[in-house]
Short mmCIF file of C-alpha atoms in Angstrom, two decimals:
data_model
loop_
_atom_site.label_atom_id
_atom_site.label_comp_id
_atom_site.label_asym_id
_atom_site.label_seq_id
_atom_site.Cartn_x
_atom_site.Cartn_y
_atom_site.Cartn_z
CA UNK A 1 71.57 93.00 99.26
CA UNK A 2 74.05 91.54 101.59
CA UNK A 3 77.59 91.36 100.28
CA UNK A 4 78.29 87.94 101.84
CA UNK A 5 75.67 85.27 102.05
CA UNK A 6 75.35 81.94 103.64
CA UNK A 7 73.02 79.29 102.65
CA UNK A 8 71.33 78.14 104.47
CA UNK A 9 71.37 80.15 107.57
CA UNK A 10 70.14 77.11 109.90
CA UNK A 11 70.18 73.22 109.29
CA UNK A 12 70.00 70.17 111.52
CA UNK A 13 71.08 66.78 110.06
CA UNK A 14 71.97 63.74 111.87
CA UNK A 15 74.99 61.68 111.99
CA UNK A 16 76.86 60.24 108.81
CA UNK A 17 74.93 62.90 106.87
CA UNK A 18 77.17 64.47 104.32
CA UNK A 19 76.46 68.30 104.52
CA UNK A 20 77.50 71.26 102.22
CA UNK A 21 77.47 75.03 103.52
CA UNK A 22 77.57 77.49 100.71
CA UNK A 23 79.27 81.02 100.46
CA UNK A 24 78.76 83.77 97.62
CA UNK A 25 80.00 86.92 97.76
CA UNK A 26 79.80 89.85 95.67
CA UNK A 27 82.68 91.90 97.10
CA UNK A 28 84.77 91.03 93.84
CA UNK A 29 87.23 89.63 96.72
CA UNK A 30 90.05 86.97 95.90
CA UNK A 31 90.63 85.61 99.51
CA UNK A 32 87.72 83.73 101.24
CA UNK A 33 87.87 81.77 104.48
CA UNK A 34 85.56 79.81 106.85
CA UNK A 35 85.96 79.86 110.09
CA UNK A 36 83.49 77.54 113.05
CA UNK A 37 82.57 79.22 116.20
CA UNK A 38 81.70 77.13 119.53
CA UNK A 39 79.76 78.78 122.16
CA UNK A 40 81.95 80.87 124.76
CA UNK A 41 85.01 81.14 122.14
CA UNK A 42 86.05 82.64 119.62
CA UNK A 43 86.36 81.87 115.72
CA UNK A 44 88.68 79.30 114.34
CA UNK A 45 89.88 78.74 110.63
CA UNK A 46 88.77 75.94 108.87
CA UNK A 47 89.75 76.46 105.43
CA UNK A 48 91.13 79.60 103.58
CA UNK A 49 91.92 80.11 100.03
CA UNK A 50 93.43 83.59 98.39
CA UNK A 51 92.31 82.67 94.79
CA UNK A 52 90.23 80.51 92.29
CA UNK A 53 93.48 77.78 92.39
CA UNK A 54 94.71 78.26 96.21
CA UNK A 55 93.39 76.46 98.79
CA UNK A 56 94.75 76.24 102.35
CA UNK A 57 94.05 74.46 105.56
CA UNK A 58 93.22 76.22 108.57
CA UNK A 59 94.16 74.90 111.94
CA UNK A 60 91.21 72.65 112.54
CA UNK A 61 90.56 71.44 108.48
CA UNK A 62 90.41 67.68 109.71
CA UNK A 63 86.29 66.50 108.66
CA UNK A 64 86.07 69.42 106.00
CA UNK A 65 86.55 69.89 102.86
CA UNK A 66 86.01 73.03 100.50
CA UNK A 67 85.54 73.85 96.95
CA UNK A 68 86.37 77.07 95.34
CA UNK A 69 83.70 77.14 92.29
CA UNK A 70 84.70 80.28 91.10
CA UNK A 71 85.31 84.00 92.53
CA UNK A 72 82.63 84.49 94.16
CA UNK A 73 81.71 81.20 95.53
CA UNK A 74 83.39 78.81 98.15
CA UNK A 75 81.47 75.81 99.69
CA UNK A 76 82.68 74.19 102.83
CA UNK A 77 81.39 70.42 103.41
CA UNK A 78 81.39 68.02 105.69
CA UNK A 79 81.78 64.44 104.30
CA UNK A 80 80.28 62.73 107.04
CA UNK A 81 78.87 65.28 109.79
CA UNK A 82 79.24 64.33 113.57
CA UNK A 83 77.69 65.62 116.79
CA UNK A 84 81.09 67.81 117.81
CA UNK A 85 80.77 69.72 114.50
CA UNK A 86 77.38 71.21 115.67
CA UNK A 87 78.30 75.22 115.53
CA UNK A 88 77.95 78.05 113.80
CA UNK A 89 79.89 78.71 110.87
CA UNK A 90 80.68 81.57 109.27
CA UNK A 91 82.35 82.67 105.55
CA UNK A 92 84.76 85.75 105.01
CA UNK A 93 86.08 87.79 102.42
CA UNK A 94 89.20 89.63 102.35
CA UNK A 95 90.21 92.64 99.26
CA UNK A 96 93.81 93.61 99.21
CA UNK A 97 93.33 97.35 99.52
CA UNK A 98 93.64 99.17 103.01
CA UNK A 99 92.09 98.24 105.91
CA UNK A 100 92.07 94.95 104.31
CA UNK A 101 89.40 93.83 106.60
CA UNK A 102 87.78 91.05 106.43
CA UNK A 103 83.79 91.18 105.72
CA UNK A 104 81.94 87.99 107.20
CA UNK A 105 78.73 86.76 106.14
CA UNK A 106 75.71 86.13 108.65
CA UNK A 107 76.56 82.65 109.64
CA UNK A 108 75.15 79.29 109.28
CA UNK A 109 73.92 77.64 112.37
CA UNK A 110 74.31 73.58 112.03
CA UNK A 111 73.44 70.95 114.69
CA UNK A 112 74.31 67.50 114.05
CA UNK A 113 72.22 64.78 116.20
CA UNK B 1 100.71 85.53 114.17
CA UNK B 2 101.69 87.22 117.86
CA UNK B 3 99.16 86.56 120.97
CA UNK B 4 96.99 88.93 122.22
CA UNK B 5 95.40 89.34 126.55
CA UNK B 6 92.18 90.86 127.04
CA UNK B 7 90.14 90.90 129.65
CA UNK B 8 87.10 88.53 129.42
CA UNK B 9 84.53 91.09 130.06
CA UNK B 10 83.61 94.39 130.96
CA UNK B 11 80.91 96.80 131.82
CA UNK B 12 79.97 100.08 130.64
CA UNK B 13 77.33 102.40 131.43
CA UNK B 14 75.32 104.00 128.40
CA UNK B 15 76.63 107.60 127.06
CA UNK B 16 80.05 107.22 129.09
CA UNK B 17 83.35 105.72 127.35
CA UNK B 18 84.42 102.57 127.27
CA UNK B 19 87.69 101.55 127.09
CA UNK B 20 89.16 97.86 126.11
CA UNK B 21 92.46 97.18 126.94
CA UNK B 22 94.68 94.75 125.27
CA UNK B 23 98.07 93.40 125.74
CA UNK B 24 100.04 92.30 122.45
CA UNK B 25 103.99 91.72 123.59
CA UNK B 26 105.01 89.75 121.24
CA UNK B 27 103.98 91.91 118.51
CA UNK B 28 106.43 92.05 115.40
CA UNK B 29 107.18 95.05 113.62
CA UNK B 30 105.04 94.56 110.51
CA UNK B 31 102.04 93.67 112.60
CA UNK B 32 98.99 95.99 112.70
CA UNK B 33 96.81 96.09 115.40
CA UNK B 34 92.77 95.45 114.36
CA UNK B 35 89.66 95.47 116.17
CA UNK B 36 86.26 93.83 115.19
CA UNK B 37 83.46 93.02 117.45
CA UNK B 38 80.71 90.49 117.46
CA UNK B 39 77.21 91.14 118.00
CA UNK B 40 75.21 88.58 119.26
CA UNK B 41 75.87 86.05 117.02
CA UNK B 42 76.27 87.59 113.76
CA UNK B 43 79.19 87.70 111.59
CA UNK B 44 82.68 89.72 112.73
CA UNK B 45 82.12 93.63 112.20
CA UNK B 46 85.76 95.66 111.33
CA UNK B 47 86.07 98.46 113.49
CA UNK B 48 89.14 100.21 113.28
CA UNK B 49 92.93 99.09 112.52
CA UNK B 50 96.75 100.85 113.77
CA UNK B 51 100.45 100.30 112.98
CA UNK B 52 101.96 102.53 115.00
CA UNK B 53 99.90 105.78 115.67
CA UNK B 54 96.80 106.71 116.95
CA UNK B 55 93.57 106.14 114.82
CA UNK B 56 90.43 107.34 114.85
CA UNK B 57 87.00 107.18 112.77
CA UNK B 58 83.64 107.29 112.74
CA UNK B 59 82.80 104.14 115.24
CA UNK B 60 85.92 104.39 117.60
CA UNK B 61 89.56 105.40 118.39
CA UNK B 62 93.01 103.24 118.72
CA UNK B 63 95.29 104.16 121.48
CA UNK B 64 98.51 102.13 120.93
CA UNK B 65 101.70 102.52 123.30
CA UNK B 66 104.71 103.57 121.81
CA UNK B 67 106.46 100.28 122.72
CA UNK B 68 103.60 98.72 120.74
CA UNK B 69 102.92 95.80 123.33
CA UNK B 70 99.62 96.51 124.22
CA UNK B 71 96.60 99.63 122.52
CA UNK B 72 92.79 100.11 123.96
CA UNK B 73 90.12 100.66 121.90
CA UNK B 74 87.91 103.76 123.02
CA UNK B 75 84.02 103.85 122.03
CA UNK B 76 83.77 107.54 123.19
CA UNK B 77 79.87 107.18 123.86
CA UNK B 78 78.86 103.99 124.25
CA UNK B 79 75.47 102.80 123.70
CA UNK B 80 73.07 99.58 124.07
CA UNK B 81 74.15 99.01 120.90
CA UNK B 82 77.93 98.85 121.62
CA UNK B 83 77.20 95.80 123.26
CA UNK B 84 78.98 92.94 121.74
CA UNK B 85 82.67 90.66 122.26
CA UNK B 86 85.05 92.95 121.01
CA UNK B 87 88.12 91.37 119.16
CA UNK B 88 92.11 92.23 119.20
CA UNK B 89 94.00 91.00 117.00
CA UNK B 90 97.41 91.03 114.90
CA UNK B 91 98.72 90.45 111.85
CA UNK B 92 100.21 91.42 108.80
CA UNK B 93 97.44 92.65 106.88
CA UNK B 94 97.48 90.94 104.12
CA UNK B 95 100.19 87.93 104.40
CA UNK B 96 98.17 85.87 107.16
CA UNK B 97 94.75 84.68 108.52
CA UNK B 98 92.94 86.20 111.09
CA UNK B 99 93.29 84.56 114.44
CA UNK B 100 90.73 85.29 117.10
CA UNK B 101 90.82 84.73 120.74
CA UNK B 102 88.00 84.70 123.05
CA UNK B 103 87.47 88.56 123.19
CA UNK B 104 85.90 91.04 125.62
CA UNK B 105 82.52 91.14 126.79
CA UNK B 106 81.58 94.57 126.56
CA UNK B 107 78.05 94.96 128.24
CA UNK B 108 76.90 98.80 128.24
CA UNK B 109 73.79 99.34 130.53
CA UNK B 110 71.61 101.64 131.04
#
């Protein structure tokens, strides 16, 4: 079983459609981010949040919002989705022992018409 | 976080090393140097971090100057597989976000 799953994995919705993107992990990792990706560049940070009680804004938070259910869970939504958030989105985890890589989850894939 | 150059793309042919440059001159001193890649569009793979020396493992080395301002990453024998945007990136480790740029194209043919 993957580590770090996204549901779902593809979704289309139209505009004014309030959308939630789920993340679970089972790393046992306190830090979790999601970043978007547009086609051509390279990942940005939405939201980030290094426990349970700590959430953080990336650089481009503004039309998301997250929720950090517990460890192993952290939902990114968009409140009311518009056509320039269509991309694909991915989750992360981070541990705090050496490499301290980050481990990303397949990616969810939204398009918003 | 310091800025990181890298070329937008490269070629490779299959069984002969590639090497990705990258130029990080603003790096601070308690900035490590790490490398993931991106294949296709699936999530960011981890391939190999530095401080200060060389590193090496299983998937690829880490050549970084002595100044620090700039490392390559070597896939000794690259593959079909190898192909994928290849990330540089600093930070601290553990007191920051990741921040990606746009990456290399690495495209290894046949």
């Amino acid at each position: 079983d993957a580590d770090v799953t996204q549901t779902p994995r593809n979704r289309i919705t139209k505009t004014g459609k309030r959308i939630m993107l789920e993340c679970s992990q089972t790393k046992g990792h306190d830090r979790m981010y999601w970043y978007r990706q547009d086609p051509g560049l390279g990942l940005r940070l939405i939201y980030y949040s290094f426990d349970v009680k700590d959430i953080n804004k990336g650089e481009i938070s503004d039309g998301y919002s997250v929720s950090r259910q517990a460890q192993a869970k952290f939902s990114l939504s968009l409140e009311s989705a518009i056509p320039n958030q269509t991309a694909l989105y991915f989750c992360a985890t981070q541990g705090l022992e050496p490499p301290n890589e980050q481990f990303f989850g397949p990616g969810t894939r939204l398009t918003v018409l | 976080d310091a800025k990181t150059t890298q070329p937008p793309s490269m070629d490779c042919a299959e069984g002969r090393a590639a090497n990705l440059p990258c130029n990080h001159s603003t790096i601070s001193g308690n900035e490590y140097v790490y490398w993931y890649r991106q294949i296709h569009s699936q999530g960011p793979q981890y391939i190999i971090h530095g401080l200060k020396n060389n590193e090496t493992n299983e998937m690829a080395s880490l050549i970084i100057t002595e100044d620090r301002k700039s490392s390559t990453l070597i896939l000794p024998h690259a593959t079909l597989r190898d192909t994928a945007v290849y990330y540089c990136i600093v930070y601290t480790g553990t007191a920051s976000k990741l921040t990606f740029g746009t990456g290399t194209r690495l495209q290894v043919t046949l």
